[in-house]
Amino acid sequence: MTDLDSIVDGATHSFAQAQTPAELENAKALYTGKSGRITELMKGMAALSVEDKKSRGAAINLAKQAIETALNQRREALADQELQAQLKAEALDVSLPGRLRAPGGLHPVSLTMERIEQIFASMGFDVADGPEIETDWHSFTSLNNPPNHPARSMQDTFYVDMKGDDGIAYNLRPHTSPMQVRYAHQHVTKYAEGVKKGKPMPEIRVIAPGRTYRVDSDATHSPMFHQCEGLWLGENISFKDLKVVFTGFCRTFFESDDLALRFRPSFFPFTEPSAEIDIQFQSGPLAGRWLEVAGSGQVHPQVVRNMGLDPEKYIGFAFGMGPDRLTMLRYGVSDLRLFFDGDVRFLSQFQ
Ligand code: PHE
């Protein structure tokens, strides 16, 4: 074995011993570094004759190439080792079941709202939407409830501390009844041209579901709650029609034919006569009790006038019901606040 062979052997061996790239680079320095064995041999050639330089130079170069080949092989091996270690450390267990993503669903009150809209739409009612920040005129005055009238204190209204440029006072609507005059007014305007040309105006038949607000908070009252207004106005609409429509609605909504309805005399400034509507289930957990579900009545002539219509010609009824309460009755929920806490354990039961 020549001196060169044993240097190559020694290099290959110490490269194999290196366990990290840094160790390998240190080992390499001993051979091909600035004062490494091969470099020293090159320097030693200065004293040789031209002939010897040629053959010795060629031999040293071969040895150097052999060392570099060994070095590169070891570099690759170490890099591969490192990659394998990393892959192992970052391994994904693809057999692990995924985290469950529960499907979303509609809130129980939204389910009720949709149900109300569907049932009334099937009876030919339009569905209208209106502002929650309402003018004093629409919430009260137009509904025959003038400023300073004691009937205004029937509801604890949230008044908005703001007057528009027009000096108009606003409130968070305490009921959906302002939609009666708003909608009817739009309807009258829309058909005005036709009426001038002698075409009769179509009947007004609408429901207006939405959010309402009152200063109230306990197990059955929430400062934000829902109402759904109903209005049917024409030339010959009577309390009898209200009874038929509302009875039909309740029986469809609760999927029960043996459901009794009772109209109990009441007072609202915007209806005359007025009635509370109570329902009674004949079977089930609530059987036998009268449950109040809506206020109603024949639209007051002054309100008809405020809609831009002649009360001698137009007559009809309005009602206002509570979708929150209907939801509680339908699903047997005893505390209204559960609807607004946003607890998924409660809400997911309705999916
Ligand atoms: N707006 C009344 C309330 O909130 C309900 C109602 C609506 C009564 C329509 C009669 C007619 O109590």
XYZ file of C-alpha atoms and ligand atoms in Angstrom:
363
model
C 0.000 0.000 0.000
C 1.491 3.346 -1.006
C 1.492 6.332 1.315
C -1.268 7.797 -0.866
C -3.435 4.672 -0.589
C -3.187 4.779 3.180
C -4.107 8.487 3.226
C -7.200 7.731 1.103
C -8.060 4.843 3.420
C -7.617 7.032 6.488
C -9.816 9.766 4.990
C -12.575 7.341 3.989
C -12.520 5.866 7.468
C -12.688 9.195 9.311
C -15.473 10.412 6.970
C -17.429 7.304 7.861
C -16.926 8.090 11.555
C -18.392 11.591 11.184
C -21.995 11.644 12.405
C -22.898 15.237 11.535
C -22.112 17.563 8.610
C -19.932 19.673 10.966
C -17.849 16.652 12.015
C -17.504 15.704 8.369
C -16.257 19.161 7.399
C -13.691 19.008 10.235
C -12.457 15.614 9.001
C -12.233 16.933 5.467
C -10.023 19.845 6.640
C -7.437 17.315 7.848
C -6.986 16.086 4.257
C -7.780 18.727 1.717
C -7.850 21.821 3.990
C -5.170 24.558 3.958
C -2.707 22.488 5.940
C -4.307 19.090 5.259
C -2.309 15.988 4.349
C -2.874 16.233 0.594
C -2.168 19.981 0.557
C 1.117 19.359 2.371
C 2.077 16.666 -0.172
C 1.403 19.145 -3.004
C 3.638 21.701 -1.329
C 6.368 19.049 -0.975
C 6.502 18.580 -4.759
C 8.440 21.804 -5.256
C 11.714 19.957 -4.651
C 11.055 17.211 -7.264
C 12.386 17.008 -10.795
C 10.076 17.792 -13.704
C 9.642 14.085 -14.530
C 8.859 13.150 -10.932
C 6.513 16.108 -10.573
C 4.410 14.731 -13.431
C 3.983 11.240 -12.078
C 3.771 12.259 -8.425
C 1.330 15.068 -9.272
C -0.922 12.691 -11.172
C -0.870 10.211 -8.259
C -1.679 12.902 -5.700
C -4.527 14.178 -7.872
C -5.989 10.685 -8.106
C -5.777 10.373 -4.335
C -7.419 13.795 -3.944
C -10.249 12.808 -6.288
C -10.787 9.584 -4.371
C -11.001 11.570 -1.113
C -13.486 14.023 -2.633
C -15.633 11.198 -3.941
C -15.668 9.628 -0.480
C -16.460 13.031 1.012
C -19.408 13.644 -1.316
C -20.821 10.194 -0.712
C -20.676 10.748 3.023
C -22.232 14.221 2.652
C -25.158 12.714 0.767
C -25.523 9.904 3.259
C -25.621 12.361 6.170
C -28.124 14.633 4.384
C -30.304 11.622 3.690
C -30.077 10.519 7.323
C -31.141 13.986 8.420
C -34.093 13.997 6.002
C -35.244 10.577 7.212
C -35.024 11.755 10.830
C -37.046 14.871 10.000
C -39.694 12.924 8.106
C -40.019 10.602 11.047
C -40.317 13.458 13.525
C -42.924 15.282 11.469
C -44.866 12.187 10.512
C -48.640 12.588 10.133
C -50.848 9.817 11.341
C -53.305 9.816 8.466
C -55.382 7.171 10.192
C -56.309 9.624 12.974
C -59.987 10.601 12.670
C -60.558 14.289 11.809
C -61.966 16.850 14.234
C -65.739 16.934 13.949
C -67.141 20.035 12.343
C -70.775 20.160 13.319
C -73.106 21.353 10.576
C -74.735 24.709 11.322
C -78.455 25.243 11.364
C -81.159 27.822 11.804
C -82.020 29.296 15.187
C -85.351 27.962 16.556
C -86.909 31.436 16.324
C -85.747 31.694 12.695
C -87.352 28.309 12.054
C -90.606 29.721 13.473
C -90.314 32.897 11.390
C -89.851 30.838 8.224
C -92.773 28.686 9.171
C -95.015 31.726 9.769
C -93.971 33.238 6.433
C -94.656 29.997 4.566
C -98.087 29.520 6.102
C -99.229 33.097 5.477
C -97.698 33.150 1.993
C -99.817 30.091 1.210
C -102.873 32.170 2.201
C -101.887 34.940 -0.217
C -100.083 37.269 2.201
C -97.115 39.373 1.155
C -94.098 39.436 3.524
C -92.734 42.915 4.315
C -89.701 44.180 6.175
C -89.286 47.577 7.841
C -86.954 49.692 9.993
C -86.218 48.832 13.632
C -85.349 52.452 14.419
C -88.738 53.962 13.783
C -90.245 57.423 13.790
C -92.564 58.552 16.552
C -95.256 59.033 13.925
C -95.133 55.419 12.685
C -94.741 53.777 16.111
C -97.486 55.771 17.817
C -99.192 58.801 16.293
C -100.208 57.145 13.018
C -101.614 54.300 15.114
C -104.091 56.630 16.799
C -101.823 57.010 19.798
C -101.070 60.757 20.024
C -98.288 62.337 22.107
C -99.075 62.393 25.842
C -101.852 59.826 25.442
C -101.798 57.375 28.384
C -101.929 54.423 25.973
C -98.307 55.181 25.058
C -97.258 53.777 28.418
C -98.739 50.366 27.515
C -95.202 49.615 26.316
C -91.947 50.674 27.928
C -90.363 52.026 24.812
C -86.674 52.681 24.207
C -86.484 56.233 22.910
C -83.529 57.131 20.743
C -81.767 60.242 22.009
C -81.521 61.777 18.590
C -83.644 63.993 16.434
C -83.156 64.065 12.702
C -82.497 67.297 10.792
C -86.225 67.316 10.216
C -86.804 67.427 14.006
C -88.318 63.929 13.952
C -88.071 61.863 17.150
C -87.084 58.205 16.848
C -87.555 55.066 18.941
C -86.660 51.388 18.797
C -90.015 50.123 17.590
C -91.857 48.534 20.542
C -94.057 46.529 18.154
C -94.330 45.717 14.447
C -97.592 47.689 14.156
C -95.841 50.703 12.521
C -95.574 48.423 9.497
C -99.358 48.644 9.067
C -99.286 52.288 8.029
C -95.876 52.057 6.299
C -96.892 49.154 4.100
C -100.437 50.364 3.425
C -99.118 53.780 2.446
C -96.673 52.230 -0.052
C -99.456 50.037 -1.381
C -101.794 53.004 -1.873
C -99.048 55.004 -3.611
C -98.155 52.067 -5.840
C -101.723 51.605 -7.086
C -102.739 55.280 -7.107
C -102.397 55.650 -10.884
C -104.589 52.630 -11.529
C -107.228 53.881 -9.110
C -107.319 57.245 -10.928
C -107.939 55.340 -14.154
C -110.848 53.539 -12.497
C -109.081 50.263 -11.659
C -109.791 49.141 -8.099
C -106.860 48.857 -5.698
C -106.040 45.241 -4.790
C -106.661 44.246 -1.172
C -103.871 44.767 1.326
C -102.774 41.415 2.673
C -99.415 41.381 4.412
C -97.402 40.082 7.321
C -94.389 41.948 8.704
C -92.133 39.816 10.901
C -89.109 41.306 12.652
C -87.270 42.438 15.767
C -88.927 44.667 18.356
C -87.681 46.294 21.574
C -89.015 47.098 25.022
C -87.545 47.902 28.441
C -88.358 44.474 29.860
C -86.310 41.516 31.053
C -87.321 38.293 32.835
C -87.983 34.610 32.042
C -90.706 35.497 29.549
C -89.560 38.966 28.402
C -86.417 40.072 26.658
C -85.468 43.685 25.748
C -85.120 42.455 22.158
C -87.822 40.102 20.991
C -89.756 39.283 17.844
C -93.181 40.113 16.569
C -95.082 39.399 13.445
C -97.714 41.867 12.312
C -100.592 40.906 10.073
C -102.889 43.189 8.099
C -105.775 42.415 5.771
C -107.698 45.372 4.442
C -110.287 45.469 1.685
C -113.839 46.516 0.982
C -115.489 43.693 2.846
C -113.086 42.085 5.318
C -114.554 41.239 8.700
C -113.708 39.730 12.069
C -114.996 36.458 10.672
C -112.090 36.472 8.191
C -109.639 37.153 11.012
C -111.009 34.165 12.867
C -110.742 31.875 9.836
C -107.230 33.037 8.925
C -105.823 32.937 12.432
C -107.423 29.598 13.305
C -106.046 28.139 10.076
C -102.632 29.534 10.857
C -102.513 28.121 14.424
C -103.691 24.669 13.393
C -101.102 24.487 10.617
C -98.348 25.949 12.756
C -98.921 23.526 15.659
C -99.956 20.647 13.368
C -103.068 20.067 15.441
C -106.715 20.162 14.389
C -108.191 19.998 17.846
C -106.830 23.378 18.831
C -109.370 25.822 20.296
C -109.198 29.597 19.820
C -110.719 32.303 21.991
C -111.082 36.005 21.250
C -110.976 37.924 24.521
C -112.061 41.616 24.487
C -109.139 43.969 24.942
C -107.928 47.459 24.104
C -105.443 48.819 21.577
C -105.583 52.435 20.345
C -105.271 51.278 16.716
C -108.053 48.678 16.646
C -111.724 48.899 17.473
C -112.990 46.484 18.624
C -109.849 44.796 19.954
C -109.229 41.259 21.134
C -106.476 39.128 22.578
C -106.254 35.759 20.880
C -105.821 32.788 23.213
C -105.300 29.201 22.122
C -105.929 25.959 23.969
C -104.401 22.581 23.171
C -106.757 19.647 23.708
C -103.926 17.173 24.285
C -100.241 17.168 25.134
C -98.378 18.700 28.079
C -100.089 22.117 27.734
C -103.623 20.722 27.348
C -106.485 22.679 28.914
C -104.682 25.985 29.588
C -105.590 29.151 27.682
C -102.406 30.628 26.240
C -102.252 34.166 24.915
C -100.571 34.304 21.502
C -101.618 37.555 19.812
C -103.313 40.929 19.993
C -105.781 41.755 17.250
C -108.710 43.833 16.156
C -110.547 45.676 13.440
C -108.339 48.472 12.103
C -109.418 51.808 13.638
C -110.927 54.306 11.148
C -108.304 56.897 12.109
C -105.526 54.448 11.202
C -107.228 53.688 7.865
C -107.315 57.448 7.238
C -103.580 57.703 8.083
C -102.911 55.031 5.463
C -104.411 57.399 2.910
C -107.640 55.426 2.581
C -111.304 56.181 3.158
C -112.524 54.361 6.285
C -116.055 54.422 4.857
C -114.806 52.182 2.067
C -111.936 50.172 3.522
C -112.257 47.875 6.492
C -110.214 44.991 7.805
C -108.228 43.571 10.656
C -104.736 43.529 12.071
C -102.999 41.231 14.478
C -99.623 41.085 16.191
C -98.188 37.846 17.481
C -95.003 36.794 19.252
C -92.853 34.298 17.346
C -90.666 33.803 20.442
C -93.681 32.665 22.427
C -94.902 30.467 19.570
C -91.449 28.849 19.502
C -91.552 28.233 23.276
C -94.995 26.626 22.987
C -94.086 24.520 19.977
C -90.899 23.100 21.499
C -91.819 23.264 25.207
C -89.133 25.795 26.188
C -89.818 27.481 29.541
C -87.262 30.296 29.605
C -87.200 32.845 26.775
C -83.642 33.903 27.637
C -82.330 30.553 26.369
C -83.017 31.775 22.833
C -80.632 34.681 23.217
C -77.755 33.135 25.235
C -76.197 31.541 22.160
C -75.416 28.242 23.939
C -74.876 25.609 21.236
C -75.860 22.805 23.623
C -79.339 24.339 23.685
C -79.485 25.484 20.065
C -78.228 22.229 18.515
C -81.328 20.430 19.785
C -83.413 22.120 17.109
C -81.380 20.864 14.152
N -99.018 45.881 18.608
C -99.765 45.186 19.607
C -98.797 44.779 20.734
O -97.606 44.870 20.543
C -100.414 43.939 19.062
C -101.483 44.233 18.059
C -101.195 44.282 16.718
C -102.792 44.454 18.463
C -102.197 44.537 15.798
C -103.778 44.690 17.562
C -103.482 44.748 16.218
O -99.208 44.405 21.802
